[in-house]
Amino acid sequence: MADRFIEVSLVKRGITCTAQLLEDRAPVTCAAVWDALPLGGDVYHAKYARNEIYALFPPFAASEPPLENPTVTPIPGNLCYFAFAGAELGTKAYGYDREVRAGTTLVDLALFYERNNLLLNGDVGWVPGTVWGQVVEGLGEMAEACNDLWRTGAAGETLSFRRT
């Protein structure tokens, strides 16, 4: 199978980077994401994990992918997949309580844009994610846009994922 690539974009800012799917390390997750593309949603900047932006989606796979290629210390350019029960995230501290509640599940697709990340949540402890993609082009410009997002706010910005 040929390598597959996606574009990850901050739509309002007009910034796009290219990522390669890590199908040899996370085949089930890559297939689930690829089949669901295109995806886009409100972007959030992490409070605890540090240098991370993400968007939340309803579950899109027929069955939830297993934890593959796990990490709690993502590196710059990692794309990570997380699935959360609504009860885990239903607090205003995370900034998206309007979308989550007990009995629901949310998929979090995240981009880590700089180093020194640690997936430790004060409410639930360690939060391993599946590394399913790696940015191969445009990370520097995306990191600048992510830092701007942190400083100036995420309101009105969309994080999108689409096939190239």
JSON list of C-alpha atoms in Angstrom, two decimals:
[
{"chain": "A", "resi": 1, "resn": "MET", "atom": "CA", "xyz": [0.00, 0.00, 0.00]},
{"chain": "A", "resi": 2, "resn": "ALA", "atom": "CA", "xyz": [1.27, 3.47, -0.86]},
{"chain": "A", "resi": 3, "resn": "ASP", "atom": "CA", "xyz": [1.87, 6.00, 1.90]},
{"chain": "A", "resi": 4, "resn": "ARG", "atom": "CA", "xyz": [-1.17, 8.14, 2.65]},
{"chain": "A", "resi": 5, "resn": "PHE", "atom": "CA", "xyz": [-1.11, 11.79, 3.59]},
{"chain": "A", "resi": 6, "resn": "ILE", "atom": "CA", "xyz": [-3.59, 14.31, 4.97]},
{"chain": "A", "resi": 7, "resn": "GLU", "atom": "CA", "xyz": [-3.75, 18.06, 5.34]},
{"chain": "A", "resi": 8, "resn": "VAL", "atom": "CA", "xyz": [-4.32, 19.52, 8.78]},
{"chain": "A", "resi": 9, "resn": "SER", "atom": "CA", "xyz": [-5.51, 23.13, 8.71]},
{"chain": "A", "resi": 10, "resn": "LEU", "atom": "CA", "xyz": [-6.41, 26.07, 10.86]},
{"chain": "A", "resi": 11, "resn": "VAL", "atom": "CA", "xyz": [-9.01, 27.33, 8.41]},
{"chain": "A", "resi": 12, "resn": "LYS", "atom": "CA", "xyz": [-9.51, 30.96, 9.48]},
{"chain": "A", "resi": 13, "resn": "ARG", "atom": "CA", "xyz": [-5.76, 31.54, 9.72]},
{"chain": "A", "resi": 14, "resn": "GLY", "atom": "CA", "xyz": [-5.16, 29.85, 6.35]},
{"chain": "A", "resi": 15, "resn": "ILE", "atom": "CA", "xyz": [-2.40, 27.61, 7.73]},
{"chain": "A", "resi": 16, "resn": "THR", "atom": "CA", "xyz": [-1.98, 24.02, 6.54]},
{"chain": "A", "resi": 17, "resn": "CYS", "atom": "CA", "xyz": [0.53, 21.30, 7.23]},
{"chain": "A", "resi": 18, "resn": "THR", "atom": "CA", "xyz": [0.88, 17.83, 5.71]},
{"chain": "A", "resi": 19, "resn": "ALA", "atom": "CA", "xyz": [0.99, 14.65, 7.78]},
{"chain": "A", "resi": 20, "resn": "GLN", "atom": "CA", "xyz": [1.75, 11.07, 6.88]},
{"chain": "A", "resi": 21, "resn": "LEU", "atom": "CA", "xyz": [-0.47, 8.36, 8.32]},
{"chain": "A", "resi": 22, "resn": "LEU", "atom": "CA", "xyz": [1.46, 5.84, 10.44]},
{"chain": "A", "resi": 23, "resn": "GLU", "atom": "CA", "xyz": [-0.40, 2.83, 9.09]},
{"chain": "A", "resi": 24, "resn": "ASP", "atom": "CA", "xyz": [2.35, 0.40, 10.07]},
{"chain": "A", "resi": 25, "resn": "ARG", "atom": "CA", "xyz": [2.03, 1.43, 13.74]},
{"chain": "A", "resi": 26, "resn": "ALA", "atom": "CA", "xyz": [-1.67, 2.28, 14.10]},
{"chain": "A", "resi": 27, "resn": "PRO", "atom": "CA", "xyz": [-3.51, 0.51, 11.25]},
{"chain": "A", "resi": 28, "resn": "VAL", "atom": "CA", "xyz": [-6.97, 0.36, 12.83]},
{"chain": "A", "resi": 29, "resn": "THR", "atom": "CA", "xyz": [-6.93, 4.00, 13.91]},
{"chain": "A", "resi": 30, "resn": "CYS", "atom": "CA", "xyz": [-5.57, 5.19, 10.56]},
{"chain": "A", "resi": 31, "resn": "ALA", "atom": "CA", "xyz": [-8.29, 3.29, 8.69]},
{"chain": "A", "resi": 32, "resn": "ALA", "atom": "CA", "xyz": [-11.00, 4.74, 10.95]},
{"chain": "A", "resi": 33, "resn": "VAL", "atom": "CA", "xyz": [-9.78, 8.31, 10.51]},
{"chain": "A", "resi": 34, "resn": "TRP", "atom": "CA", "xyz": [-9.13, 7.97, 6.77]},
{"chain": "A", "resi": 35, "resn": "ASP", "atom": "CA", "xyz": [-12.61, 6.58, 6.16]},
{"chain": "A", "resi": 36, "resn": "ALA", "atom": "CA", "xyz": [-14.19, 9.44, 8.12]},
{"chain": "A", "resi": 37, "resn": "LEU", "atom": "CA", "xyz": [-12.39, 12.27, 6.30]},
{"chain": "A", "resi": 38, "resn": "PRO", "atom": "CA", "xyz": [-12.97, 15.13, 5.81]},
{"chain": "A", "resi": 39, "resn": "LEU", "atom": "CA", "xyz": [-13.47, 16.20, 9.43]},
{"chain": "A", "resi": 40, "resn": "GLY", "atom": "CA", "xyz": [-13.54, 19.67, 10.92]},
{"chain": "A", "resi": 41, "resn": "GLY", "atom": "CA", "xyz": [-14.65, 21.33, 14.12]},
{"chain": "A", "resi": 42, "resn": "ASP", "atom": "CA", "xyz": [-14.03, 24.08, 16.63]},
{"chain": "A", "resi": 43, "resn": "VAL", "atom": "CA", "xyz": [-10.41, 24.11, 17.67]},
{"chain": "A", "resi": 44, "resn": "TYR", "atom": "CA", "xyz": [-9.32, 24.12, 21.30]},
{"chain": "A", "resi": 45, "resn": "HIS", "atom": "CA", "xyz": [-5.88, 24.73, 22.77]},
{"chain": "A", "resi": 46, "resn": "ALA", "atom": "CA", "xyz": [-4.91, 22.34, 25.55]},
{"chain": "A", "resi": 47, "resn": "LYS", "atom": "CA", "xyz": [-4.62, 23.61, 29.10]},
{"chain": "A", "resi": 48, "resn": "TYR", "atom": "CA", "xyz": [-2.74, 20.69, 30.63]},
{"chain": "A", "resi": 49, "resn": "ALA", "atom": "CA", "xyz": [-0.95, 18.77, 27.89]},
{"chain": "A", "resi": 50, "resn": "ARG", "atom": "CA", "xyz": [0.88, 21.96, 26.90]},
{"chain": "A", "resi": 51, "resn": "ASN", "atom": "CA", "xyz": [1.55, 22.38, 23.15]},
{"chain": "A", "resi": 52, "resn": "GLU", "atom": "CA", "xyz": [-1.57, 20.78, 21.70]},
{"chain": "A", "resi": 53, "resn": "ILE", "atom": "CA", "xyz": [-4.53, 21.84, 19.62]},
{"chain": "A", "resi": 54, "resn": "TYR", "atom": "CA", "xyz": [-7.51, 19.57, 19.06]},
{"chain": "A", "resi": 55, "resn": "ALA", "atom": "CA", "xyz": [-11.07, 19.24, 17.82]},
{"chain": "A", "resi": 56, "resn": "LEU", "atom": "CA", "xyz": [-13.83, 17.00, 19.13]},
{"chain": "A", "resi": 57, "resn": "PHE", "atom": "CA", "xyz": [-16.04, 14.72, 17.05]},
{"chain": "A", "resi": 58, "resn": "PRO", "atom": "CA", "xyz": [-18.80, 12.21, 17.59]},
{"chain": "A", "resi": 59, "resn": "PRO", "atom": "CA", "xyz": [-17.51, 8.64, 17.24]},
{"chain": "A", "resi": 60, "resn": "PHE", "atom": "CA", "xyz": [-17.04, 7.86, 13.55]},
{"chain": "A", "resi": 61, "resn": "ALA", "atom": "CA", "xyz": [-15.76, 4.27, 13.49]},
{"chain": "A", "resi": 62, "resn": "ALA", "atom": "CA", "xyz": [-18.03, 1.22, 13.47]},
{"chain": "A", "resi": 63, "resn": "SER", "atom": "CA", "xyz": [-16.19, 0.13, 16.63]},
{"chain": "A", "resi": 64, "resn": "GLU", "atom": "CA", "xyz": [-13.76, 2.12, 18.75]},
{"chain": "A", "resi": 65, "resn": "PRO", "atom": "CA", "xyz": [-10.15, 1.57, 17.65]},
{"chain": "A", "resi": 66, "resn": "PRO", "atom": "CA", "xyz": [-7.88, -0.01, 20.26]},
{"chain": "A", "resi": 67, "resn": "LEU", "atom": "CA", "xyz": [-5.00, 1.89, 21.79]},
{"chain": "A", "resi": 68, "resn": "GLU", "atom": "CA", "xyz": [-2.23, 1.56, 19.18]},
{"chain": "A", "resi": 69, "resn": "ASN", "atom": "CA", "xyz": [1.24, 3.10, 19.14]},
{"chain": "A", "resi": 70, "resn": "PRO", "atom": "CA", "xyz": [0.52, 4.70, 22.53]},
{"chain": "A", "resi": 71, "resn": "THR", "atom": "CA", "xyz": [2.26, 7.65, 24.10]},
{"chain": "A", "resi": 72, "resn": "VAL", "atom": "CA", "xyz": [1.93, 9.96, 27.09]},
{"chain": "A", "resi": 73, "resn": "THR", "atom": "CA", "xyz": [4.79, 12.15, 25.81]},
{"chain": "A", "resi": 74, "resn": "PRO", "atom": "CA", "xyz": [3.88, 13.24, 22.28]},
{"chain": "A", "resi": 75, "resn": "ILE", "atom": "CA", "xyz": [6.58, 14.95, 20.23]},
{"chain": "A", "resi": 76, "resn": "PRO", "atom": "CA", "xyz": [6.26, 17.85, 17.78]},
{"chain": "A", "resi": 77, "resn": "GLY", "atom": "CA", "xyz": [4.21, 16.88, 14.76]},
{"chain": "A", "resi": 78, "resn": "ASN", "atom": "CA", "xyz": [2.43, 13.90, 16.35]},
{"chain": "A", "resi": 79, "resn": "LEU", "atom": "CA", "xyz": [-1.25, 13.47, 15.52]},
{"chain": "A", "resi": 80, "resn": "CYS", "atom": "CA", "xyz": [-3.01, 11.68, 18.36]},
{"chain": "A", "resi": 81, "resn": "TYR", "atom": "CA", "xyz": [-6.39, 10.01, 18.71]},
{"chain": "A", "resi": 82, "resn": "PHE", "atom": "CA", "xyz": [-8.25, 9.89, 22.01]},
{"chain": "A", "resi": 83, "resn": "ALA", "atom": "CA", "xyz": [-11.74, 8.64, 22.89]},
{"chain": "A", "resi": 84, "resn": "PHE", "atom": "CA", "xyz": [-13.39, 10.01, 26.02]},
{"chain": "A", "resi": 85, "resn": "ALA", "atom": "CA", "xyz": [-16.59, 9.21, 27.82]},
{"chain": "A", "resi": 86, "resn": "GLY", "atom": "CA", "xyz": [-18.60, 12.37, 28.34]},
{"chain": "A", "resi": 87, "resn": "ALA", "atom": "CA", "xyz": [-18.39, 11.96, 32.11]},
{"chain": "A", "resi": 88, "resn": "GLU", "atom": "CA", "xyz": [-14.58, 12.32, 31.86]},
{"chain": "A", "resi": 89, "resn": "LEU", "atom": "CA", "xyz": [-14.76, 15.72, 30.18]},
{"chain": "A", "resi": 90, "resn": "GLY", "atom": "CA", "xyz": [-18.03, 17.26, 31.30]},
{"chain": "A", "resi": 91, "resn": "THR", "atom": "CA", "xyz": [-16.57, 20.23, 33.15]},
{"chain": "A", "resi": 92, "resn": "LYS", "atom": "CA", "xyz": [-16.17, 23.88, 32.24]},
{"chain": "A", "resi": 93, "resn": "ALA", "atom": "CA", "xyz": [-12.47, 23.58, 33.09]},
{"chain": "A", "resi": 94, "resn": "TYR", "atom": "CA", "xyz": [-11.96, 21.96, 29.70]},
{"chain": "A", "resi": 95, "resn": "GLY", "atom": "CA", "xyz": [-13.95, 24.64, 27.88]},
{"chain": "A", "resi": 96, "resn": "TYR", "atom": "CA", "xyz": [-16.39, 22.33, 26.13]},
{"chain": "A", "resi": 97, "resn": "ASP", "atom": "CA", "xyz": [-18.95, 21.24, 28.68]},
{"chain": "A", "resi": 98, "resn": "ARG", "atom": "CA", "xyz": [-21.78, 22.18, 26.31]},
{"chain": "A", "resi": 99, "resn": "GLU", "atom": "CA", "xyz": [-20.85, 19.26, 24.03]},
{"chain": "A", "resi": 100, "resn": "VAL", "atom": "CA", "xyz": [-20.29, 16.46, 26.52]},
{"chain": "A", "resi": 101, "resn": "ARG", "atom": "CA", "xyz": [-22.38, 14.67, 29.12]},
{"chain": "A", "resi": 102, "resn": "ALA", "atom": "CA", "xyz": [-22.57, 11.30, 30.79]},
{"chain": "A", "resi": 103, "resn": "GLY", "atom": "CA", "xyz": [-23.52, 8.51, 28.39]},
{"chain": "A", "resi": 104, "resn": "THR", "atom": "CA", "xyz": [-21.76, 10.06, 25.39]},
{"chain": "A", "resi": 105, "resn": "THR", "atom": "CA", "xyz": [-18.41, 9.44, 23.79]},
{"chain": "A", "resi": 106, "resn": "LEU", "atom": "CA", "xyz": [-16.23, 11.97, 22.02]},
{"chain": "A", "resi": 107, "resn": "VAL", "atom": "CA", "xyz": [-13.26, 11.49, 19.74]},
{"chain": "A", "resi": 108, "resn": "ASP", "atom": "CA", "xyz": [-10.45, 13.98, 20.18]},
{"chain": "A", "resi": 109, "resn": "LEU", "atom": "CA", "xyz": [-8.09, 14.43, 17.21]},
{"chain": "A", "resi": 110, "resn": "ALA", "atom": "CA", "xyz": [-5.05, 16.37, 18.33]},
{"chain": "A", "resi": 111, "resn": "LEU", "atom": "CA", "xyz": [-1.94, 17.95, 16.84]},
{"chain": "A", "resi": 112, "resn": "PHE", "atom": "CA", "xyz": [1.12, 18.48, 19.04]},
{"chain": "A", "resi": 113, "resn": "TYR", "atom": "CA", "xyz": [3.20, 21.34, 17.69]},
{"chain": "A", "resi": 114, "resn": "GLU", "atom": "CA", "xyz": [6.11, 21.70, 20.11]},
{"chain": "A", "resi": 115, "resn": "ARG", "atom": "CA", "xyz": [8.08, 19.58, 22.60]},
{"chain": "A", "resi": 116, "resn": "ASN", "atom": "CA", "xyz": [7.71, 18.96, 26.36]},
{"chain": "A", "resi": 117, "resn": "ASN", "atom": "CA", "xyz": [4.16, 17.59, 26.30]},
{"chain": "A", "resi": 118, "resn": "LEU", "atom": "CA", "xyz": [2.85, 15.35, 29.04]},
{"chain": "A", "resi": 119, "resn": "LEU", "atom": "CA", "xyz": [-0.55, 13.66, 28.89]},
{"chain": "A", "resi": 120, "resn": "LEU", "atom": "CA", "xyz": [-1.37, 13.87, 32.57]},
{"chain": "A", "resi": 121, "resn": "ASN", "atom": "CA", "xyz": [-4.84, 15.07, 33.52]},
{"chain": "A", "resi": 122, "resn": "GLY", "atom": "CA", "xyz": [-5.52, 16.28, 37.03]},
{"chain": "A", "resi": 123, "resn": "ASP", "atom": "CA", "xyz": [-8.96, 14.65, 37.06]},
{"chain": "A", "resi": 124, "resn": "VAL", "atom": "CA", "xyz": [-8.19, 11.19, 35.65]},
{"chain": "A", "resi": 125, "resn": "GLY", "atom": "CA", "xyz": [-4.40, 10.73, 35.66]},
{"chain": "A", "resi": 126, "resn": "TRP", "atom": "CA", "xyz": [-2.39, 9.47, 32.69]},
{"chain": "A", "resi": 127, "resn": "VAL", "atom": "CA", "xyz": [-4.18, 9.78, 29.34]},
{"chain": "A", "resi": 128, "resn": "PRO", "atom": "CA", "xyz": [-2.36, 7.73, 26.70]},
{"chain": "A", "resi": 129, "resn": "GLY", "atom": "CA", "xyz": [-3.17, 8.54, 23.10]},
{"chain": "A", "resi": 130, "resn": "THR", "atom": "CA", "xyz": [-2.70, 6.71, 19.84]},
{"chain": "A", "resi": 131, "resn": "VAL", "atom": "CA", "xyz": [-0.09, 8.33, 17.59]},
{"chain": "A", "resi": 132, "resn": "TRP", "atom": "CA", "xyz": [-1.60, 7.81, 14.14]},
{"chain": "A", "resi": 133, "resn": "GLY", "atom": "CA", "xyz": [0.13, 10.47, 12.06]},
{"chain": "A", "resi": 134, "resn": "GLN", "atom": "CA", "xyz": [3.26, 12.60, 11.84]},
{"chain": "A", "resi": 135, "resn": "VAL", "atom": "CA", "xyz": [3.55, 16.06, 10.28]},
{"chain": "A", "resi": 136, "resn": "VAL", "atom": "CA", "xyz": [6.11, 15.93, 7.49]},
{"chain": "A", "resi": 137, "resn": "GLU", "atom": "CA", "xyz": [5.73, 19.43, 6.04]},
{"chain": "A", "resi": 138, "resn": "GLY", "atom": "CA", "xyz": [4.71, 22.83, 7.39]},
{"chain": "A", "resi": 139, "resn": "LEU", "atom": "CA", "xyz": [5.10, 22.23, 11.13]},
{"chain": "A", "resi": 140, "resn": "GLY", "atom": "CA", "xyz": [7.02, 25.47, 11.76]},
{"chain": "A", "resi": 141, "resn": "GLU", "atom": "CA", "xyz": [4.33, 27.68, 10.28]},
{"chain": "A", "resi": 142, "resn": "MET", "atom": "CA", "xyz": [1.61, 25.63, 12.03]},
{"chain": "A", "resi": 143, "resn": "ALA", "atom": "CA", "xyz": [3.43, 26.00, 15.37]},
{"chain": "A", "resi": 144, "resn": "GLU", "atom": "CA", "xyz": [3.50, 29.79, 14.94]},
{"chain": "A", "resi": 145, "resn": "ALA", "atom": "CA", "xyz": [-0.25, 29.76, 14.25]},
{"chain": "A", "resi": 146, "resn": "CYS", "atom": "CA", "xyz": [-0.87, 27.53, 17.29]},
{"chain": "A", "resi": 147, "resn": "ASN", "atom": "CA", "xyz": [1.08, 29.93, 19.52]},
{"chain": "A", "resi": 148, "resn": "ASP", "atom": "CA", "xyz": [-1.02, 32.78, 18.12]},
{"chain": "A", "resi": 149, "resn": "LEU", "atom": "CA", "xyz": [-4.14, 30.73, 18.89]},
{"chain": "A", "resi": 150, "resn": "TRP", "atom": "CA", "xyz": [-2.92, 30.34, 22.49]},
{"chain": "A", "resi": 151, "resn": "ARG", "atom": "CA", "xyz": [-2.28, 34.09, 22.86]},
{"chain": "A", "resi": 152, "resn": "THR", "atom": "CA", "xyz": [-5.23, 35.54, 20.97]},
{"chain": "A", "resi": 153, "resn": "GLY", "atom": "CA", "xyz": [-7.91, 32.88, 21.37]},
{"chain": "A", "resi": 154, "resn": "ALA", "atom": "CA", "xyz": [-9.54, 30.08, 19.45]},
{"chain": "A", "resi": 155, "resn": "ALA", "atom": "CA", "xyz": [-13.03, 31.55, 19.02]},
{"chain": "A", "resi": 156, "resn": "GLY", "atom": "CA", "xyz": [-14.18, 31.24, 15.43]},
{"chain": "A", "resi": 157, "resn": "GLU", "atom": "CA", "xyz": [-11.28, 29.01, 14.35]},
{"chain": "A", "resi": 158, "resn": "THR", "atom": "CA", "xyz": [-11.73, 25.55, 12.82]},
{"chain": "A", "resi": 159, "resn": "LEU", "atom": "CA", "xyz": [-9.31, 22.64, 12.87]},
{"chain": "A", "resi": 160, "resn": "SER", "atom": "CA", "xyz": [-9.79, 20.49, 9.78]},
{"chain": "A", "resi": 161, "resn": "PHE", "atom": "CA", "xyz": [-8.42, 17.18, 8.57]},
{"chain": "A", "resi": 162, "resn": "ARG", "atom": "CA", "xyz": [-8.74, 16.12, 4.93]},
{"chain": "A", "resi": 163, "resn": "ARG", "atom": "CA", "xyz": [-7.17, 13.78, 2.44]},
{"chain": "A", "resi": 164, "resn": "THR", "atom": "CA", "xyz": [-4.51, 15.25, 0.16]}
]
